[in-house]
Coordinates of C-alpha atoms and ligand atoms in Angstrom, one line a residue:
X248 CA 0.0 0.0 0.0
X249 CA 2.8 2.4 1.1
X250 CA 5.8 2.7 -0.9
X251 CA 8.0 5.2 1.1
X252 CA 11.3 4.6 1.2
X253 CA 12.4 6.7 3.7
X254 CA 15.2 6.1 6.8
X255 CA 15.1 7.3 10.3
X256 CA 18.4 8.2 12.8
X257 CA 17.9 8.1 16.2
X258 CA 18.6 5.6 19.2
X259 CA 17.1 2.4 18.4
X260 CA 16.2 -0.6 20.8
X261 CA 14.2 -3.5 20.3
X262 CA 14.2 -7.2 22.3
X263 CA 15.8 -10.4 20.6
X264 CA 14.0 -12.7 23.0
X265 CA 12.9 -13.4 26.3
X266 CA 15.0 -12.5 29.3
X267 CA 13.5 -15.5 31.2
X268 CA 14.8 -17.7 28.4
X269 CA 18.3 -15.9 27.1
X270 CA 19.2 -13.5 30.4
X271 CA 19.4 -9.8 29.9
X272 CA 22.1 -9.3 27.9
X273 CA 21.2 -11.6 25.0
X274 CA 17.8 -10.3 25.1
X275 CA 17.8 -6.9 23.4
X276 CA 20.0 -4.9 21.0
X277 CA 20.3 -1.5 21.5
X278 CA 21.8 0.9 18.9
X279 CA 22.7 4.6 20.5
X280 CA 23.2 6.3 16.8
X281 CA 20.8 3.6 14.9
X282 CA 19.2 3.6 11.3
X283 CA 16.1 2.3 10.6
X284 CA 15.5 1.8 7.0
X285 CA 12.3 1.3 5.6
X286 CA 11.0 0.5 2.1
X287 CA 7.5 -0.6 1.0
X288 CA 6.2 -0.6 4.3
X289 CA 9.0 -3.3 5.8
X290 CA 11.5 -2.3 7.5
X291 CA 15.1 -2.9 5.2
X292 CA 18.1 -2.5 7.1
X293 CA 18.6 -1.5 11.2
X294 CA 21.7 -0.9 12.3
X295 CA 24.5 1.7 13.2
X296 CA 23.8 5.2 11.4
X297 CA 27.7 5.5 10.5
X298 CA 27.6 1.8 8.7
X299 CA 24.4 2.1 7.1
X300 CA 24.6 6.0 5.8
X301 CA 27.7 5.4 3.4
X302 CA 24.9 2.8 1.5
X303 CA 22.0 4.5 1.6
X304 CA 20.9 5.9 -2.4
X305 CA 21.4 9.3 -2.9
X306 CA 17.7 10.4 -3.0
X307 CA 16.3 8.8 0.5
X308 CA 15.4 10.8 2.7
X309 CA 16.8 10.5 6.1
X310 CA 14.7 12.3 9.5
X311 CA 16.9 12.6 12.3
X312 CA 15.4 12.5 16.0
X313 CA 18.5 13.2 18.0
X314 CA 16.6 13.3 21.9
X315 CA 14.7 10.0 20.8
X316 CA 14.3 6.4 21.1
X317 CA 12.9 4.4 18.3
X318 CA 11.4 1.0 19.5
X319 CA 8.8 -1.3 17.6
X320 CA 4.9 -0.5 18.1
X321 CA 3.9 -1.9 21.7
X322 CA 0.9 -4.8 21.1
X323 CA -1.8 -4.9 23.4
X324 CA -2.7 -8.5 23.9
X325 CA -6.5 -7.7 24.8
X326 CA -8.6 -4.6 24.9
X327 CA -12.3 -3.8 24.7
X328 CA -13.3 -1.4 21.6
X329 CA -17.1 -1.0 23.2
X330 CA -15.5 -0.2 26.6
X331 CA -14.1 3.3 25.2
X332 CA -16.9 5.4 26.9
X333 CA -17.2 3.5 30.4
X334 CA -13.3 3.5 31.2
X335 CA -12.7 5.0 34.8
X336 CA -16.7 4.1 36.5
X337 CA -16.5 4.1 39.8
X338 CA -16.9 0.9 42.6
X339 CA -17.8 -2.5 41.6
X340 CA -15.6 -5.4 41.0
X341 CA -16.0 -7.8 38.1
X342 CA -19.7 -9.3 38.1
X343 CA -21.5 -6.3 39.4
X344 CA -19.0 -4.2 37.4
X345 CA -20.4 -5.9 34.2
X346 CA -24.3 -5.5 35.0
X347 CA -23.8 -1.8 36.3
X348 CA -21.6 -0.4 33.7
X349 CA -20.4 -2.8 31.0
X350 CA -23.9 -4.0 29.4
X351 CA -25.4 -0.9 29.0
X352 CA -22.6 0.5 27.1
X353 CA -22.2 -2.3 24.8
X354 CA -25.8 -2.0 24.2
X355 CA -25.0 1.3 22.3
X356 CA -23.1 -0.5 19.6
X357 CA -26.2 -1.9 18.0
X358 CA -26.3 1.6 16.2
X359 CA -23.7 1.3 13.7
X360 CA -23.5 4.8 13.5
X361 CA -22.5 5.5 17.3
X362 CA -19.9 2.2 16.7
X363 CA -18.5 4.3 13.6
X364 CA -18.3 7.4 16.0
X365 CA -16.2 5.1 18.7
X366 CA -14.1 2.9 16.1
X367 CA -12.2 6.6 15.3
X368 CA -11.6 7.4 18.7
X369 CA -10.7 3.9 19.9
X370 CA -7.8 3.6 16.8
X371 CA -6.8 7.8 17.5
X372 CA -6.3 6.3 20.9
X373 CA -4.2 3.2 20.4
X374 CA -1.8 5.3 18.0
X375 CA -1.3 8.5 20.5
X376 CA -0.2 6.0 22.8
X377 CA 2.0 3.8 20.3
X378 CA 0.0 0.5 20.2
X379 CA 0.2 -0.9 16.6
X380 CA -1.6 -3.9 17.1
X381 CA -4.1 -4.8 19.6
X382 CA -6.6 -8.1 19.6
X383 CA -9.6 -6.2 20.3
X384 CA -13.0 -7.9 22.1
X385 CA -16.2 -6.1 20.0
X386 CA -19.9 -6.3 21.8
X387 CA -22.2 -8.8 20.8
X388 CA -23.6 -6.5 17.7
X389 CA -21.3 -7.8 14.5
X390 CA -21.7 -3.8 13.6
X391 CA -19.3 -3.2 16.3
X392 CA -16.7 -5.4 14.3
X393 CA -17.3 -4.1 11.1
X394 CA -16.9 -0.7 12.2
X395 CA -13.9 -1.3 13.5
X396 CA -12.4 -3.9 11.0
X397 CA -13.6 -0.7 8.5
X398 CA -11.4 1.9 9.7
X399 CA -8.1 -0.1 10.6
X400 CA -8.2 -1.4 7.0
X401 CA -7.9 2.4 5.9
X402 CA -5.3 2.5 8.1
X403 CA -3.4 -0.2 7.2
X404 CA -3.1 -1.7 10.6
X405 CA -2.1 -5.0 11.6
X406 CA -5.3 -5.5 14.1
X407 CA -7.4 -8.8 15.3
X408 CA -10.4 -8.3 16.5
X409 CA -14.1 -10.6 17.4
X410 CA -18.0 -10.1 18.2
X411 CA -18.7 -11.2 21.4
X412 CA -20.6 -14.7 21.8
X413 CA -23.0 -14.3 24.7
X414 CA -26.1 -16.7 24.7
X415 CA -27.2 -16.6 28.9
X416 CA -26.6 -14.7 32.1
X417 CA -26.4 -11.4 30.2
X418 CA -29.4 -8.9 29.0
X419 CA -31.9 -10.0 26.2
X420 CA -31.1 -6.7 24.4
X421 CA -27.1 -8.4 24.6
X422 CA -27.2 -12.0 23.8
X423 CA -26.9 -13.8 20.9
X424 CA -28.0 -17.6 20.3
X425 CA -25.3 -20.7 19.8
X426 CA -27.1 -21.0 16.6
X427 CA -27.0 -16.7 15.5
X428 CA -23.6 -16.0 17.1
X429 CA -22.0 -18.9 14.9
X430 CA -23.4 -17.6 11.7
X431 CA -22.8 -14.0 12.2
X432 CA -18.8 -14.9 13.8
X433 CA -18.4 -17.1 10.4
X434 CA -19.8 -14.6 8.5
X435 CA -17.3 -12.0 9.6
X436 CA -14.2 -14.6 9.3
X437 CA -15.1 -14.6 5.6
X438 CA -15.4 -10.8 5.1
X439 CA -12.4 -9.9 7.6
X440 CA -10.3 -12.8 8.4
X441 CA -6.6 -12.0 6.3
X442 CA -7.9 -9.3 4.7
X443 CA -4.8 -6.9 4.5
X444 CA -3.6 -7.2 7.3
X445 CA -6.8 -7.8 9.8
X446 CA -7.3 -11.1 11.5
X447 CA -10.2 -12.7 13.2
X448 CA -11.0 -13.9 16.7
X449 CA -13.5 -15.9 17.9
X450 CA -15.1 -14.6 21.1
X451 CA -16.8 -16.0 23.6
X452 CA -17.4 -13.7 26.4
X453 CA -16.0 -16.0 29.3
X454 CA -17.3 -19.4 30.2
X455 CA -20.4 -17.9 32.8
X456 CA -22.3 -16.5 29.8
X457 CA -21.8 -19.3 27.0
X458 CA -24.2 -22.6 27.1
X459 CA -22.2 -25.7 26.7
X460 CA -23.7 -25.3 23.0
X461 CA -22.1 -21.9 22.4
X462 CA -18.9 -22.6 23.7
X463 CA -18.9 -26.2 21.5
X464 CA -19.9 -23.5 18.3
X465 CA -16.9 -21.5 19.3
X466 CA -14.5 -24.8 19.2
X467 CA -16.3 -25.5 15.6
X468 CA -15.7 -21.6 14.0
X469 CA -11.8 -22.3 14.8
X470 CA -12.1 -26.0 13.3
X471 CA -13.3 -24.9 10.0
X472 CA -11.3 -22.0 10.2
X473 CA -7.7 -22.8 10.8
X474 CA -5.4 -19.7 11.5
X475 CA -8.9 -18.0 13.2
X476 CA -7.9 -17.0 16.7
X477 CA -10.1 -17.6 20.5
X478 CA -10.2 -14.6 22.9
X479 CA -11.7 -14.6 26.1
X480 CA -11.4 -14.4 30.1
X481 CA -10.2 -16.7 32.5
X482 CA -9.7 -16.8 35.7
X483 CA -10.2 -13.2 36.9
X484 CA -11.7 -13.0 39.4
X485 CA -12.9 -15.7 42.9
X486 CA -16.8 -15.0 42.4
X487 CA -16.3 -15.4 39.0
X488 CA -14.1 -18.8 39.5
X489 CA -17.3 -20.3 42.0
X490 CA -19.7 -18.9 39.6
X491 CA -17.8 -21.2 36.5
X492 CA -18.1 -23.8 39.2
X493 CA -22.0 -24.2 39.7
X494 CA -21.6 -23.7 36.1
X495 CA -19.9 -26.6 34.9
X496 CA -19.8 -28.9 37.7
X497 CA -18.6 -31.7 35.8
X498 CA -15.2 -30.3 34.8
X499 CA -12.8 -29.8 37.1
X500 CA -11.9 -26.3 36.9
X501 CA -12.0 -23.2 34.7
X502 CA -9.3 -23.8 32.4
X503 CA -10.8 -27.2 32.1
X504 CA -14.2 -25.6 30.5
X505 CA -12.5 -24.3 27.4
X506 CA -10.1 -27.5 27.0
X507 CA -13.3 -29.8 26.8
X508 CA -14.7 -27.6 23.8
X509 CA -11.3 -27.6 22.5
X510 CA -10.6 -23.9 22.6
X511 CA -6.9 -24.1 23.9
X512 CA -4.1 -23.8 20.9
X513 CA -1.5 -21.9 19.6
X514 CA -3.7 -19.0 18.8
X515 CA -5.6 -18.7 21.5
X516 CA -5.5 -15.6 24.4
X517 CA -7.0 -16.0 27.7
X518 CA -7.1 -12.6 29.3
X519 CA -6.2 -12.6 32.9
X520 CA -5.3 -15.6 34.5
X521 CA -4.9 -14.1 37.9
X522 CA -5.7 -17.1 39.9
X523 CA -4.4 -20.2 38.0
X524 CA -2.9 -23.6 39.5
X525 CA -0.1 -25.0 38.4
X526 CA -1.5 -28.1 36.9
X527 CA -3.7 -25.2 34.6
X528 CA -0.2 -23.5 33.7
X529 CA 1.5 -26.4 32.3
X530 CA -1.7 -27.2 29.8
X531 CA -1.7 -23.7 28.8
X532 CA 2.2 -24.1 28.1
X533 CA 1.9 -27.4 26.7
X534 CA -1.5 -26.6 23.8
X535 CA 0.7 -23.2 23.1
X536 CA -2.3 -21.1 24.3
X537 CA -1.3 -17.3 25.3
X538 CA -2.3 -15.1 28.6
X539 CA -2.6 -11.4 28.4
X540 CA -1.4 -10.2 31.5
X541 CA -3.6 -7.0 32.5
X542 CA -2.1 -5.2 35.6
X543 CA -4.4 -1.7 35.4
X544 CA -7.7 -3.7 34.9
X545 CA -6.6 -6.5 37.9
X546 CA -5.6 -3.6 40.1
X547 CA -8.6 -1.0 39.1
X548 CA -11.4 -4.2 39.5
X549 CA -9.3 -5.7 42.4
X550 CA -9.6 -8.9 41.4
X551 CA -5.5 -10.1 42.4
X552 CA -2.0 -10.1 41.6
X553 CA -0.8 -11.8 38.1
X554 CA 1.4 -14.2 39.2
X555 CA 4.6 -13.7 36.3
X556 CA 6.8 -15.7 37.9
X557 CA 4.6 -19.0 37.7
X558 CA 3.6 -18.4 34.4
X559 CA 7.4 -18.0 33.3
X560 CA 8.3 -21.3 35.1
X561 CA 5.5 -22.9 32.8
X562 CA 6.6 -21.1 30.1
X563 CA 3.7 -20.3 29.1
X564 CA 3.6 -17.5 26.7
X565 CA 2.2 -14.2 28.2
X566 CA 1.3 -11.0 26.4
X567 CA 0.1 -7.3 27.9
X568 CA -3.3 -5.9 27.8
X569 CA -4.9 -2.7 28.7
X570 CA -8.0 -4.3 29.3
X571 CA -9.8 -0.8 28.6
X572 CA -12.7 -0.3 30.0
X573 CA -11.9 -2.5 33.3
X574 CA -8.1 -1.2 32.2
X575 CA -7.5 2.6 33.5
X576 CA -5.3 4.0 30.5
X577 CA -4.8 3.0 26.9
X578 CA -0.6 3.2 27.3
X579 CA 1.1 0.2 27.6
X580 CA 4.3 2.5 29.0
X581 CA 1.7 3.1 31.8
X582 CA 0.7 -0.9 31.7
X583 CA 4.3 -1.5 32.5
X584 CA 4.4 1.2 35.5
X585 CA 1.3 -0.6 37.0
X586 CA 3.1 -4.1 36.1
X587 CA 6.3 -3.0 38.2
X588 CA 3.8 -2.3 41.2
X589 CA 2.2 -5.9 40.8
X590 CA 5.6 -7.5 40.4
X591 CA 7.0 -5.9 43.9
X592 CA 3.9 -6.2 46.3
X593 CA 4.4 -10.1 45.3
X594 CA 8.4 -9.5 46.6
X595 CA 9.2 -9.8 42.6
X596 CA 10.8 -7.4 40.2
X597 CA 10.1 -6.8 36.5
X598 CA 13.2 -6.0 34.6
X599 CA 13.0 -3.4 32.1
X600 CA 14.5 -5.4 29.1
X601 CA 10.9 -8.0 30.7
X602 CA 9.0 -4.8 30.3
X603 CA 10.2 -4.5 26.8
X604 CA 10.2 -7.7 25.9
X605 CA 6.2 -7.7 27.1
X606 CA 5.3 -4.5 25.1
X607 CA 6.7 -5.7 22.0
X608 CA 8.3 -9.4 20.9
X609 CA 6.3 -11.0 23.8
X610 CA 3.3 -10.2 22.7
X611 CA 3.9 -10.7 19.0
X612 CA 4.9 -14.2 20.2
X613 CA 1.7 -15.0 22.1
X614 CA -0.1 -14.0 19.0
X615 CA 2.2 -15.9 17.1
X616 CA 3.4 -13.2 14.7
X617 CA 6.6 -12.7 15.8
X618 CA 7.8 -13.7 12.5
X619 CA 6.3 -10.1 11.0
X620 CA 5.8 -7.8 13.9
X621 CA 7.3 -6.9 17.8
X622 CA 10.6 -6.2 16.2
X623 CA 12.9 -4.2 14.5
X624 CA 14.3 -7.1 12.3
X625 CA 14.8 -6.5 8.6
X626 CA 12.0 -7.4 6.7
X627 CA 8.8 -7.1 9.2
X628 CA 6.3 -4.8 8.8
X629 CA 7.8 -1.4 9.8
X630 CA 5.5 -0.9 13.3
X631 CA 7.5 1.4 15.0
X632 CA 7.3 4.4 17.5
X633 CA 9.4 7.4 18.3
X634 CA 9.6 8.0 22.1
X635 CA 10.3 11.6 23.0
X636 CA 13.3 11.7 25.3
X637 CA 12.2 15.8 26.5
X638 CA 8.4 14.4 26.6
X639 CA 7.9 16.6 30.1
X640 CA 10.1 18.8 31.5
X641 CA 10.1 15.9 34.5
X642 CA 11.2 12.9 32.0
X643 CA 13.6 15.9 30.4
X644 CA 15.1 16.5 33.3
X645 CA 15.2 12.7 35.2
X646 CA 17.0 11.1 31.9
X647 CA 19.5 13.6 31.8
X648 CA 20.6 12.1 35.0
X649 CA 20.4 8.3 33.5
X650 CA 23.7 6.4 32.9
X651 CA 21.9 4.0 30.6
X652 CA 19.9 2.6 27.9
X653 CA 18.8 0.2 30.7
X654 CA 17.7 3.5 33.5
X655 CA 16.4 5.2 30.6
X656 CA 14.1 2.6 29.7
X657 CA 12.5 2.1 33.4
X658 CA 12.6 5.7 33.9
X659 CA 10.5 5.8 30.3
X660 CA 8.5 2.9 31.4
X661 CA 7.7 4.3 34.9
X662 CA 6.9 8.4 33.9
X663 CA 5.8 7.5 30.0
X664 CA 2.5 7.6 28.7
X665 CA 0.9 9.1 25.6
X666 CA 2.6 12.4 25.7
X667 CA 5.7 10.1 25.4
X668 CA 4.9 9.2 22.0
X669 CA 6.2 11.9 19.6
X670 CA 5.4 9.7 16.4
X671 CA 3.9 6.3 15.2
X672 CA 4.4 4.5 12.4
X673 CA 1.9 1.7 10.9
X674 CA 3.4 -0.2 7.7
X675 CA 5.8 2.5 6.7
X676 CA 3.2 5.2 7.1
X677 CA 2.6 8.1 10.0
X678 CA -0.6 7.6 11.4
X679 CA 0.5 9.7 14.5
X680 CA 2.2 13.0 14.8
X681 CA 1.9 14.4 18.4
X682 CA 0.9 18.4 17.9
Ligands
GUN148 N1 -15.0 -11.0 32.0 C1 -16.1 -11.1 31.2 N2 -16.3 -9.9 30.5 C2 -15.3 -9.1 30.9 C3 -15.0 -7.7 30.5 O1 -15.7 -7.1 29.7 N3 -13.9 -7.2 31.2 C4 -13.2 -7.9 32.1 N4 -12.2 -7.3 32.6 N5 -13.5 -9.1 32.4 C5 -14.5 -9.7 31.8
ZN149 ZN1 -11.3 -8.0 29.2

């Protein structure tokens, strides 16, 4: 779609692999006077700016950001697009949360038009604040999906996103049928589904409010629909855990539920995850299925304290989510602050080259597209931001006291948020410029 050929100088970090499996130092490269070439919206050549100048053609342009950090688009591994207008409401944890606040503003979405109207501020807000890809839960309405699916394809971004499945325990004016929620999911896999560069999930609320024959519907969609992803909840909350429980008394736990409809696999992203056993981490690891860890949601909804250590002994592959609306800011730089805070009231620490590593190649590997996005490696898509060293006169002033790339990125991590991100950059193209 875009062919600019175009190269940017300025400090450029990204993460190789996971600290928890290579240590620190083998986990990230950092380049303090980088080039990042890009050319038909991939990105060419990375690497020192006094190796890679000498080679560049006469005619390229080159933009030079000399107080800046350039660092791949941060992926948010789970994020409601209908929860735009309810972020921030006041007093309820998860169940009564969802009754008082949640239903009612997902109701709205019915109206395409008012889903149009939230689609462009949900994307303006994901690019302000850097995020390049997202896997995005809809409402129940397949409007809500289209309108969204509509406006990232203009934009060229790399985005998966569902309609909720919802047959029980919710509102009549919310709920779909086993029967309606499989035709209108399958019909949107055929419209969306690898269309540029948009990908579909299938999206069962949580396990509370899916029959047996939804939730058997959902494990048919991904069947016939190889490379389809599953998004929901899991384990988020203890009411919620005793509610699944009554539920499904014949399994024997949550995580349980979605293995017998054979929902767990390589694509799949449970959000959450707060309160898991072990025995649930290891099957997780083993089927390849992903968690999106969500610190502001867990903390805002006080539901409990992701436990990263346990999932990283399981290896199981964990992404980060804003969880917006339960979620309290878009940012994922302010994701990581909260995720630092989780970390140490469990006597843990998060590392910023983890932190990194989370934002970027961790999530692209939970959503198993490392081998295009979540880096700066030659030849993926070129998803990048520019952070703004001289953001605030506060981050101005603290960095100039840093002694390195590692201090800098905590520091970034810990005061960064959306007026951090001077510029972002979807397949070659700025579709953020910070005024
Ligand atoms: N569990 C089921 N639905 C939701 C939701 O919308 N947000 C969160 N945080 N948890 C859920
Ligand atoms: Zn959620």
């Amino acid at each position: 779609m875009t062919a600019t050929r175009k190269a940017y100088r300025a400090a450029l970090l990204h993460s190789l692999a996971d600290p928890a499996e290579v240590g620190i130092e083998a986990s990230y490269e950092y380049v303090e006077d980088g080039l990042l070439v890009i050319d038909q919206g991939h990105i060419q050549a990375m690497g020192a700016a006094s190796d890679l100048l000498p080679t560049l053609d006469a005619d390229i342009e080159v933009v030079h950001y000399p107080d800046a950090l350039i660092t791949p688009g941060f992926i948010d591994t789970h994020i409601h697009f209908p929860q735009t207008g309810m972020i921030g409401s006041y007093g309820e944890q998860l169940l009564d949360w969802l009754n008082t606040y949640t239903f009612p503003c997902e109701r709205q979405f019915a109206d395409k038009g008012h889903a149009d109207q939230v689609a462009d501020i949900f994307l303006a807000e994901l690019l302000r604040n850097g995020t390049t890809t997202a896997l995005v839960f809809g409402s129940v309405h397949p409007e809500s999906v289209n309108a969204l699916f509509e406006q990232a394809e203009r934009l060229d971004l790399r985005l998966i996103a569902g309609k909720v499945m919802m047959d029980r325990n919710a509102p009549d004016y919310l709920t779909d049928t086993a029967e309606t929620g499989y035709r209108d999911s399958q019909a949107l896999i055929q419209r969306w589904h690898g269309k540029g560069r948009l990908q579909y999930a299938v999206t069962p609320r949580f396990a509370p409010t899916s029959t047996p024959e939804q939730l058997a519907a959902a494990g048919r969609l991904l069947k016939e629909n190889p490379g389809v992803y599953l998004h929901t909840h899991l384990s988020e909350n203890l009411k919620e855990i005793d509610w699944v429980k009554e539920l499904f008394p014949e399994r024997s736990g949550y995580l349980d539920v979605y293995d017998h409809f054979e929902l767990l696999g390589e694509r799949s992203v449970f959000a959450h995850g707060v309160h898991l056993c072990d025995a649930e981490c290891e099957r997780l690891a083993e089927t390849g299925s992903a968690v999106a860890f969500c610190p502001t949601s867990n903390l805002f909804l006080g539901s409990g304290l992701f436990n990263l250590p346990q999932a990283e002994r399981f290896k199981v592959n964990v992404g980060l989510g804003t969880d917006v609306g339960a979620g309290t800011s878009f940012s994922l730089l302010n994701t990581l602050n909260e995720a630092y805070k989780v970390m140490q009231l469990q006597g843990a620490r998060l590392h910023p080259f983890k932190s990194l590593y989370l934002a970027t190649l961790g999530g692209a590997r939970a959503l198993r597209l490392d081998d295009r996005i979540g880096s700066l490696r030659p030849g993926n898509e070129a998803d990048f931001v520019v952070l703004d060293y001289k953001a605030t006169p506060l981050l101005d002033y603290r960095l100039q006291q840093s002694r390195s790339i590692e201090e800098t990125l905590f520091v970034l991590t810990t005061l960064g948020d959306d007026r951090t991100v001077r510029e972002t950059y979807a397949a070659g193209r700025c579709v953020h410029k910070r005024a």
